PDB file of C-alpha atoms in Angstrom:
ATOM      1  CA  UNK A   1     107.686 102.117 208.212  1.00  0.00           C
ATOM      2  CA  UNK A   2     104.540 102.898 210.234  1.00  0.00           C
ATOM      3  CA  UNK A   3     104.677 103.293 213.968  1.00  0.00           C
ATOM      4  CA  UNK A   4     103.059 101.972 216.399  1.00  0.00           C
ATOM      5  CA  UNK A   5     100.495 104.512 217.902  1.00  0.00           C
ATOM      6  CA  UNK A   6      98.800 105.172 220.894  1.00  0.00           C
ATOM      7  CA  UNK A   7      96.112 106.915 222.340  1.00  0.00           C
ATOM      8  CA  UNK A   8      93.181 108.211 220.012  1.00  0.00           C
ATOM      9  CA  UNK A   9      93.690 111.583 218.952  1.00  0.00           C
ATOM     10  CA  UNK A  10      94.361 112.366 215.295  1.00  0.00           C
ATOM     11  CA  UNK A  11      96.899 114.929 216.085  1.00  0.00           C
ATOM     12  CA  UNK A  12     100.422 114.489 218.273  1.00  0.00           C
ATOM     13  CA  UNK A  13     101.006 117.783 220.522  1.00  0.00           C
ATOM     14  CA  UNK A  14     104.374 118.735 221.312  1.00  0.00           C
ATOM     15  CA  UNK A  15     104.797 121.772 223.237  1.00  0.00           C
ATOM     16  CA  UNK A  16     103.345 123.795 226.065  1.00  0.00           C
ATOM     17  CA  UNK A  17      99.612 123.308 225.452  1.00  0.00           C
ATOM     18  CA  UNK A  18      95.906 122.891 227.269  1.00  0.00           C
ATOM     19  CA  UNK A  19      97.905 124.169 230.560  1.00  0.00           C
ATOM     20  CA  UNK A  20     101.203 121.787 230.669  1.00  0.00           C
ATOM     21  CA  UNK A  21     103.722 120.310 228.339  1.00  0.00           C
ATOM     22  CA  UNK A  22     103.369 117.649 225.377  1.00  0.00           C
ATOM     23  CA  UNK A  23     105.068 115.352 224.404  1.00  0.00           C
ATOM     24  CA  UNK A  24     104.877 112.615 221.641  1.00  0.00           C
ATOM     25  CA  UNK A  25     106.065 108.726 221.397  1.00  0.00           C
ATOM     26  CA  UNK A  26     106.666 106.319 218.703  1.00  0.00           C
ATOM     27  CA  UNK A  27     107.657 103.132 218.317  1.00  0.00           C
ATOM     28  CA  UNK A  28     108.517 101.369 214.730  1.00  0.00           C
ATOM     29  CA  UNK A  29     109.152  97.982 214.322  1.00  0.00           C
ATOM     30  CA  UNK A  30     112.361  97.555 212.295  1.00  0.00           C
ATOM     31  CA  UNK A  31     111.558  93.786 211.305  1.00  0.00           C
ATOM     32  CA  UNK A  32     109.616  94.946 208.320  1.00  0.00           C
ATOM     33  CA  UNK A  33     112.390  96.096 207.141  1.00  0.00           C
ATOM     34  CA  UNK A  34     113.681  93.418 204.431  1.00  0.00           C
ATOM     35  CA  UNK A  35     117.572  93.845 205.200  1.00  0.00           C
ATOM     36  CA  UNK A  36     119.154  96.899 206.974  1.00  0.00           C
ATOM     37  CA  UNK A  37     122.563  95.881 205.800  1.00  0.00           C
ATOM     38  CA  UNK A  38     125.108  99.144 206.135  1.00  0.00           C
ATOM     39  CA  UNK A  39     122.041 101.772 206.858  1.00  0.00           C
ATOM     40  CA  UNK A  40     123.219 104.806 205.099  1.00  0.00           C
ATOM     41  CA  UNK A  41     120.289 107.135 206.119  1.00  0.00           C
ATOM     42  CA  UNK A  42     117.422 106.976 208.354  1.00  0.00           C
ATOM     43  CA  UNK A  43     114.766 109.643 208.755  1.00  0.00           C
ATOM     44  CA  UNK A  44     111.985 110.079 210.933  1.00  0.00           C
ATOM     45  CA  UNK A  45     109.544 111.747 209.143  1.00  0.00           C
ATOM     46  CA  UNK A  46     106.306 114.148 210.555  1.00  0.00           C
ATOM     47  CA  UNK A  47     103.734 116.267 208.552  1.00  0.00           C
ATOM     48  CA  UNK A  48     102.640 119.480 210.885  1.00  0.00           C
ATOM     49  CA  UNK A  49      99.097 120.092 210.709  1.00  0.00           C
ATOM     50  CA  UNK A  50      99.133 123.345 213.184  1.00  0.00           C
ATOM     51  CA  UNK A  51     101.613 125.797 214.543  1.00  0.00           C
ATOM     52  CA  UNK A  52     100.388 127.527 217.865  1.00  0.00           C
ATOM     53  CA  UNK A  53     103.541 129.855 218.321  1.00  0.00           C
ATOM     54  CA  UNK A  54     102.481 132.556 220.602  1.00  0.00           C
ATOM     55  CA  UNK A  55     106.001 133.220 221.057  1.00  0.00           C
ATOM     56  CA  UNK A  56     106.073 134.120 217.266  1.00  0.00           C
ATOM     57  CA  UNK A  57     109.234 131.600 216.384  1.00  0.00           C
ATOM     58  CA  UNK A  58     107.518 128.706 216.047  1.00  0.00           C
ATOM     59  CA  UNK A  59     108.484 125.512 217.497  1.00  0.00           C
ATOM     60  CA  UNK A  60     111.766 123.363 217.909  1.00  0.00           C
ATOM     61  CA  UNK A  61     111.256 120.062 218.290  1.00  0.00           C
ATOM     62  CA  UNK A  62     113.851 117.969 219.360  1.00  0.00           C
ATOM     63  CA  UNK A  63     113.829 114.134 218.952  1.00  0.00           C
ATOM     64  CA  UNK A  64     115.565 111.642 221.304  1.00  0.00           C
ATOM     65  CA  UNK A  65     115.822 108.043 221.154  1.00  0.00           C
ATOM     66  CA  UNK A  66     113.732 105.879 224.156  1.00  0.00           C
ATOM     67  CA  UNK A  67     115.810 102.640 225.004  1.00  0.00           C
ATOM     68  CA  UNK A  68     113.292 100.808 226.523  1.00  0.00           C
ATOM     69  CA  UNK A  69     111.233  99.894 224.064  1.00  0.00           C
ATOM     70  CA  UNK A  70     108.410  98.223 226.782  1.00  0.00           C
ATOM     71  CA  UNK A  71     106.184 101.510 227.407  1.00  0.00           C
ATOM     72  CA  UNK A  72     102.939 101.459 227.447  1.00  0.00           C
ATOM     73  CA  UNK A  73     100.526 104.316 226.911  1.00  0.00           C
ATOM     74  CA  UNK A  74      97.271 104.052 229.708  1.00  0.00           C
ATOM     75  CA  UNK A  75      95.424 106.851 231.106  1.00  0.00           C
ATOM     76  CA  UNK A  76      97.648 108.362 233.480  1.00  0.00           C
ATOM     77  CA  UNK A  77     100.998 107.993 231.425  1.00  0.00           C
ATOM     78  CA  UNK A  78     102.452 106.114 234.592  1.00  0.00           C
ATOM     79  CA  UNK A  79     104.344 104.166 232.762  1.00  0.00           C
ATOM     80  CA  UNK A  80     106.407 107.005 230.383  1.00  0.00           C
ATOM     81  CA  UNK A  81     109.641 105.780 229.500  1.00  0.00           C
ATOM     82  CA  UNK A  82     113.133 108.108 229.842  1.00  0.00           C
ATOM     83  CA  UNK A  83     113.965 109.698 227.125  1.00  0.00           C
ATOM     84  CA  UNK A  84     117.596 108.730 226.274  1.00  0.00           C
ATOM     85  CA  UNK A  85     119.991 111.211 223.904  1.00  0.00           C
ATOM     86  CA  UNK A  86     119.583 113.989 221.888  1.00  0.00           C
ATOM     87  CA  UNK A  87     118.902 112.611 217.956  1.00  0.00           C
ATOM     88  CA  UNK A  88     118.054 116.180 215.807  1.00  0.00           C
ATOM     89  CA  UNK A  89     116.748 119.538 216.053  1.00  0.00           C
ATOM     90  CA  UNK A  90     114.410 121.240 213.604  1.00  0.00           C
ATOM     91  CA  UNK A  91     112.284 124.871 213.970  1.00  0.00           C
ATOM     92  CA  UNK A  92     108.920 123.830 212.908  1.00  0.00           C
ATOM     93  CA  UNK A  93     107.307 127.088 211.557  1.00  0.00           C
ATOM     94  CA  UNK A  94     105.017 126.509 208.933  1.00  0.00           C
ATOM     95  CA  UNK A  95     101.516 124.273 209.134  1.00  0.00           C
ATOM     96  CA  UNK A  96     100.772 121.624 206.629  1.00  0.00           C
ATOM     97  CA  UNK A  97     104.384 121.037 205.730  1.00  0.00           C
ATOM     98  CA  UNK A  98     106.423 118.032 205.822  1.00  0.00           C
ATOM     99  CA  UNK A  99     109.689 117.948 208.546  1.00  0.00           C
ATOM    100  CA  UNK A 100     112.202 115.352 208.724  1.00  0.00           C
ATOM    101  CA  UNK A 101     115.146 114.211 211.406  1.00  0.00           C
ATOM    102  CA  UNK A 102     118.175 112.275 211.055  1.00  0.00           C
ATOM    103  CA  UNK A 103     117.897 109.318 213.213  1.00  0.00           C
ATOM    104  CA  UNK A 104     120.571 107.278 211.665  1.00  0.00           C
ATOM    105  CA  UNK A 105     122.822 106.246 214.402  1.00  0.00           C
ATOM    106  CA  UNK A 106     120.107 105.214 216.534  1.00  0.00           C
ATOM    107  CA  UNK A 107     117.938 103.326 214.106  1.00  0.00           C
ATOM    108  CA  UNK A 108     121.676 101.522 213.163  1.00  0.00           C
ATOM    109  CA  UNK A 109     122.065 100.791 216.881  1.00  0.00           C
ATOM    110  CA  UNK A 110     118.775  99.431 217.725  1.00  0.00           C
ATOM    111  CA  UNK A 111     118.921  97.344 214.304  1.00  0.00           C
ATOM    112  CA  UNK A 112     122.010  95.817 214.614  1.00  0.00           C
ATOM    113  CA  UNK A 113     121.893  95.447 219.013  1.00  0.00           C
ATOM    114  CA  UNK A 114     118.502  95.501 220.301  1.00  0.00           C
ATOM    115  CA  UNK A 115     116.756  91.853 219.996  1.00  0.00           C
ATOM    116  CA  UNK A 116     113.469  93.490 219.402  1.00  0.00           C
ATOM    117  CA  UNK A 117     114.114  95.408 216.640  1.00  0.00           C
ATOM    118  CA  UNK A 118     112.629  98.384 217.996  1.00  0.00           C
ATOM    119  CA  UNK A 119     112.983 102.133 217.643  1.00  0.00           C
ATOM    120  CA  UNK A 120     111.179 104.331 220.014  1.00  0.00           C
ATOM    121  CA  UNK A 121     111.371 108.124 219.608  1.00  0.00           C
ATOM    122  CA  UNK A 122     110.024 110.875 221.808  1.00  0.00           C
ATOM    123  CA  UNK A 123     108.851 114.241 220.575  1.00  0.00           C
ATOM    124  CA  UNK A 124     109.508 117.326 222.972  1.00  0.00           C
ATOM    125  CA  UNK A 125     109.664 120.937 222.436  1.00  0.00           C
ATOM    126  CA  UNK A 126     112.554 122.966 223.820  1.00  0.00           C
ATOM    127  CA  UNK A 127     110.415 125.454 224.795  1.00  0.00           C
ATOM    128  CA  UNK A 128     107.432 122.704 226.733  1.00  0.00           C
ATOM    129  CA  UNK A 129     107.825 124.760 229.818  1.00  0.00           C
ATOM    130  CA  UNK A 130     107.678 127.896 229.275  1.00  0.00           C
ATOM    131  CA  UNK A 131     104.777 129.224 230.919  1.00  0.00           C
ATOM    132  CA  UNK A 132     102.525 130.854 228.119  1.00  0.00           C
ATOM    133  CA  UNK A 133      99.310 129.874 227.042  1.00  0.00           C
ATOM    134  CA  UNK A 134      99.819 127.993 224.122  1.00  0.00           C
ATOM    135  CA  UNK A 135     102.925 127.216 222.204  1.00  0.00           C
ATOM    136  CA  UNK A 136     102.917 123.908 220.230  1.00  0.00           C
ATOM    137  CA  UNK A 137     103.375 122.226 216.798  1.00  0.00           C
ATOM    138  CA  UNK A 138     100.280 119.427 216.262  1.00  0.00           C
ATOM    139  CA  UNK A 139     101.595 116.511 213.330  1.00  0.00           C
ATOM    140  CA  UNK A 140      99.601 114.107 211.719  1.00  0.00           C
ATOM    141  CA  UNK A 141      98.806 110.768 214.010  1.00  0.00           C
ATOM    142  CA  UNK A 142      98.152 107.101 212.250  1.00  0.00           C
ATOM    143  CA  UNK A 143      94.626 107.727 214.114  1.00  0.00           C
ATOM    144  CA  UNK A 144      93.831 110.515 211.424  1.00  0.00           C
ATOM    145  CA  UNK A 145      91.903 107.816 208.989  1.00  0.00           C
ATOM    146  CA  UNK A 146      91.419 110.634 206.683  1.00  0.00           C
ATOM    147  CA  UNK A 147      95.310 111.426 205.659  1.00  0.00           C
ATOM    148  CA  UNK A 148      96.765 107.656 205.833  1.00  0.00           C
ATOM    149  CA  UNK A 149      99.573 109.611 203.314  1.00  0.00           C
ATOM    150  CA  UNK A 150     100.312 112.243 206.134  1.00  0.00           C
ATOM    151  CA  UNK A 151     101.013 109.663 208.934  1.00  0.00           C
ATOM    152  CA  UNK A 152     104.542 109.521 210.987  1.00  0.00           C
ATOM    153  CA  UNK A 153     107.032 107.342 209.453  1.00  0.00           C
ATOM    154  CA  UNK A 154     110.286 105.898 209.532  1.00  0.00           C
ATOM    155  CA  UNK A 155     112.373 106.100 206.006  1.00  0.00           C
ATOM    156  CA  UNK A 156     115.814 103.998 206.072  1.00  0.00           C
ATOM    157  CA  UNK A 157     118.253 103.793 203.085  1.00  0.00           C
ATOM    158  CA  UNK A 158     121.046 101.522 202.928  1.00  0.00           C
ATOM    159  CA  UNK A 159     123.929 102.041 200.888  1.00  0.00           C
ATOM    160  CA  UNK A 160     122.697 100.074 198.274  1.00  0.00           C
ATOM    161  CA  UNK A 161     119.734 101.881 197.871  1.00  0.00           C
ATOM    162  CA  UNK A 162     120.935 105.641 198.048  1.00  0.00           C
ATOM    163  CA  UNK A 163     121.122 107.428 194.604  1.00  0.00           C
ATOM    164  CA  UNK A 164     124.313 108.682 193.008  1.00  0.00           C
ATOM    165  CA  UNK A 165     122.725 112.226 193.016  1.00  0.00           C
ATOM    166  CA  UNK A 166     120.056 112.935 195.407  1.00  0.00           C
ATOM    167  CA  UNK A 167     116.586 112.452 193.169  1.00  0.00           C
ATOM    168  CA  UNK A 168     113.111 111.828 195.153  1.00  0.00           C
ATOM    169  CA  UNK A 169     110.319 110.676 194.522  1.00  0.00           C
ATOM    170  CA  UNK A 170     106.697 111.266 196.143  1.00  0.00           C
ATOM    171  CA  UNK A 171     104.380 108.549 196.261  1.00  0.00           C
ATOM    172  CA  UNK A 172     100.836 109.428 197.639  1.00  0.00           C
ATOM    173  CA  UNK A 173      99.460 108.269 199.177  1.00  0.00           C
ATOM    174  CA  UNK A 174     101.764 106.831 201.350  1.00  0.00           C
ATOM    175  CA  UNK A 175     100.082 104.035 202.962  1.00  0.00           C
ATOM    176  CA  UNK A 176      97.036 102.272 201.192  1.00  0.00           C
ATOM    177  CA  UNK A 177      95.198  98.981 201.363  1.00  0.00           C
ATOM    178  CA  UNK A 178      92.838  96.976 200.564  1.00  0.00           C
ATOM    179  CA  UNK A 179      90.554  93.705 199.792  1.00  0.00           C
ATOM    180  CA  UNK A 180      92.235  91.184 197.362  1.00  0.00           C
ATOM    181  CA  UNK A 181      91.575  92.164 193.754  1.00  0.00           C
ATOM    182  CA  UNK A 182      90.888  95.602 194.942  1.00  0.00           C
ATOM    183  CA  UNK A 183      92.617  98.097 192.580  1.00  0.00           C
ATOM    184  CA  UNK A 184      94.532 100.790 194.009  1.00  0.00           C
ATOM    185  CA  UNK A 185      95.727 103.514 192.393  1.00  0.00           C
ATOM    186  CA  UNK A 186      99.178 106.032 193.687  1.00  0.00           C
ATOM    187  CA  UNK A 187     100.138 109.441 192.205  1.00  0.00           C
ATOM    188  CA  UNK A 188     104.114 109.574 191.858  1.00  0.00           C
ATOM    189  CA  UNK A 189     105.929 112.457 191.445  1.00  0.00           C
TER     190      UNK A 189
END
């Protein structure tokens, strides 16, 4: 699923950068999904486009879940949501490489007891305060027109759906459209 994006940078920052900490938001709408019955895996899925580790470790990103699904990005942020609990951890060392975190019981939660069908995520960096110059992991944003197949996404599996050995396939790119009778052609690996 594709989330729901704000703002109009083709990057999302999370860490300590341009003088103060970064954070990043997204919402997916879980009505697109056909049927969510017994959700056996759900990942939230980023591709890094720059590593600014001036601490030399890289950056760990943590992702929480956002119950309240009504923020609203404007120009001051006065409207950011709470972040609610602790989803995953991963060290995000390396640019142009793909990261994933389990999101499972949340997206579960949200599918089966939030009316809206929404999952909101936020992005933050253990490290966002530490006072350096620059310290921060940049992933592809839906705004980046020019790598549709790099954009943030939400992958769910139900039970019916998840392989008897663990097989995947790549399908790029990702995301593609166009006019009717338009022919559009995806690499699978």
């Amino acid at each position: 699923l594709p989330p729901t994006i704000w703002g109009i940078d083709d990057t999302i920052y999370v860490g300590h950068y341009a003088g103060g900490p970064e954070r990043g938001w997204l919402r997916f709408d879980l009505r697109a999904i056909p049927s969510l019955d017994n959700i056996a895996r759900a990942r939230l899925k980023l591709h890094s486009t720059t590593i600014v580790p001036t601490l030399g470790q890289g950056v760990v990103v943590r992702v929480y879940s956002v119950a309240n699904d009504t923020w609203v990005e404007d120009e001051n942020w006065t409207s950011t949501p709470r972040i609610d609990n602790l989803l995953d951890t991963r060290a995000v060392t390396n640019a142009d490489d793909n990261y994933s975190w389990d999101v499972t019981a949340f997206v579960r939660d949200q599918w089966e007891n939030d009316p809206q069908k929404l999952a909101s995520f936020a992005l933050v960096d253990l490290g966002e305060n530490i006072d350096t110059t620059n310290n921060a992991a940049r992933f592809t944003s839906r705004d980046d027109y020019r790598a549709r197949d790099l954009w943030p996404y939400l992958e769910v599996w139900s039970n019916a759906q998840l392989p008897t050995r663990e097989v995947r396939t790549s399908v790029s790119p990702v995301f593609q459209g166009g006019i009717t009778g338009a022919k559009l052609y995806h690499t699978v690996t």
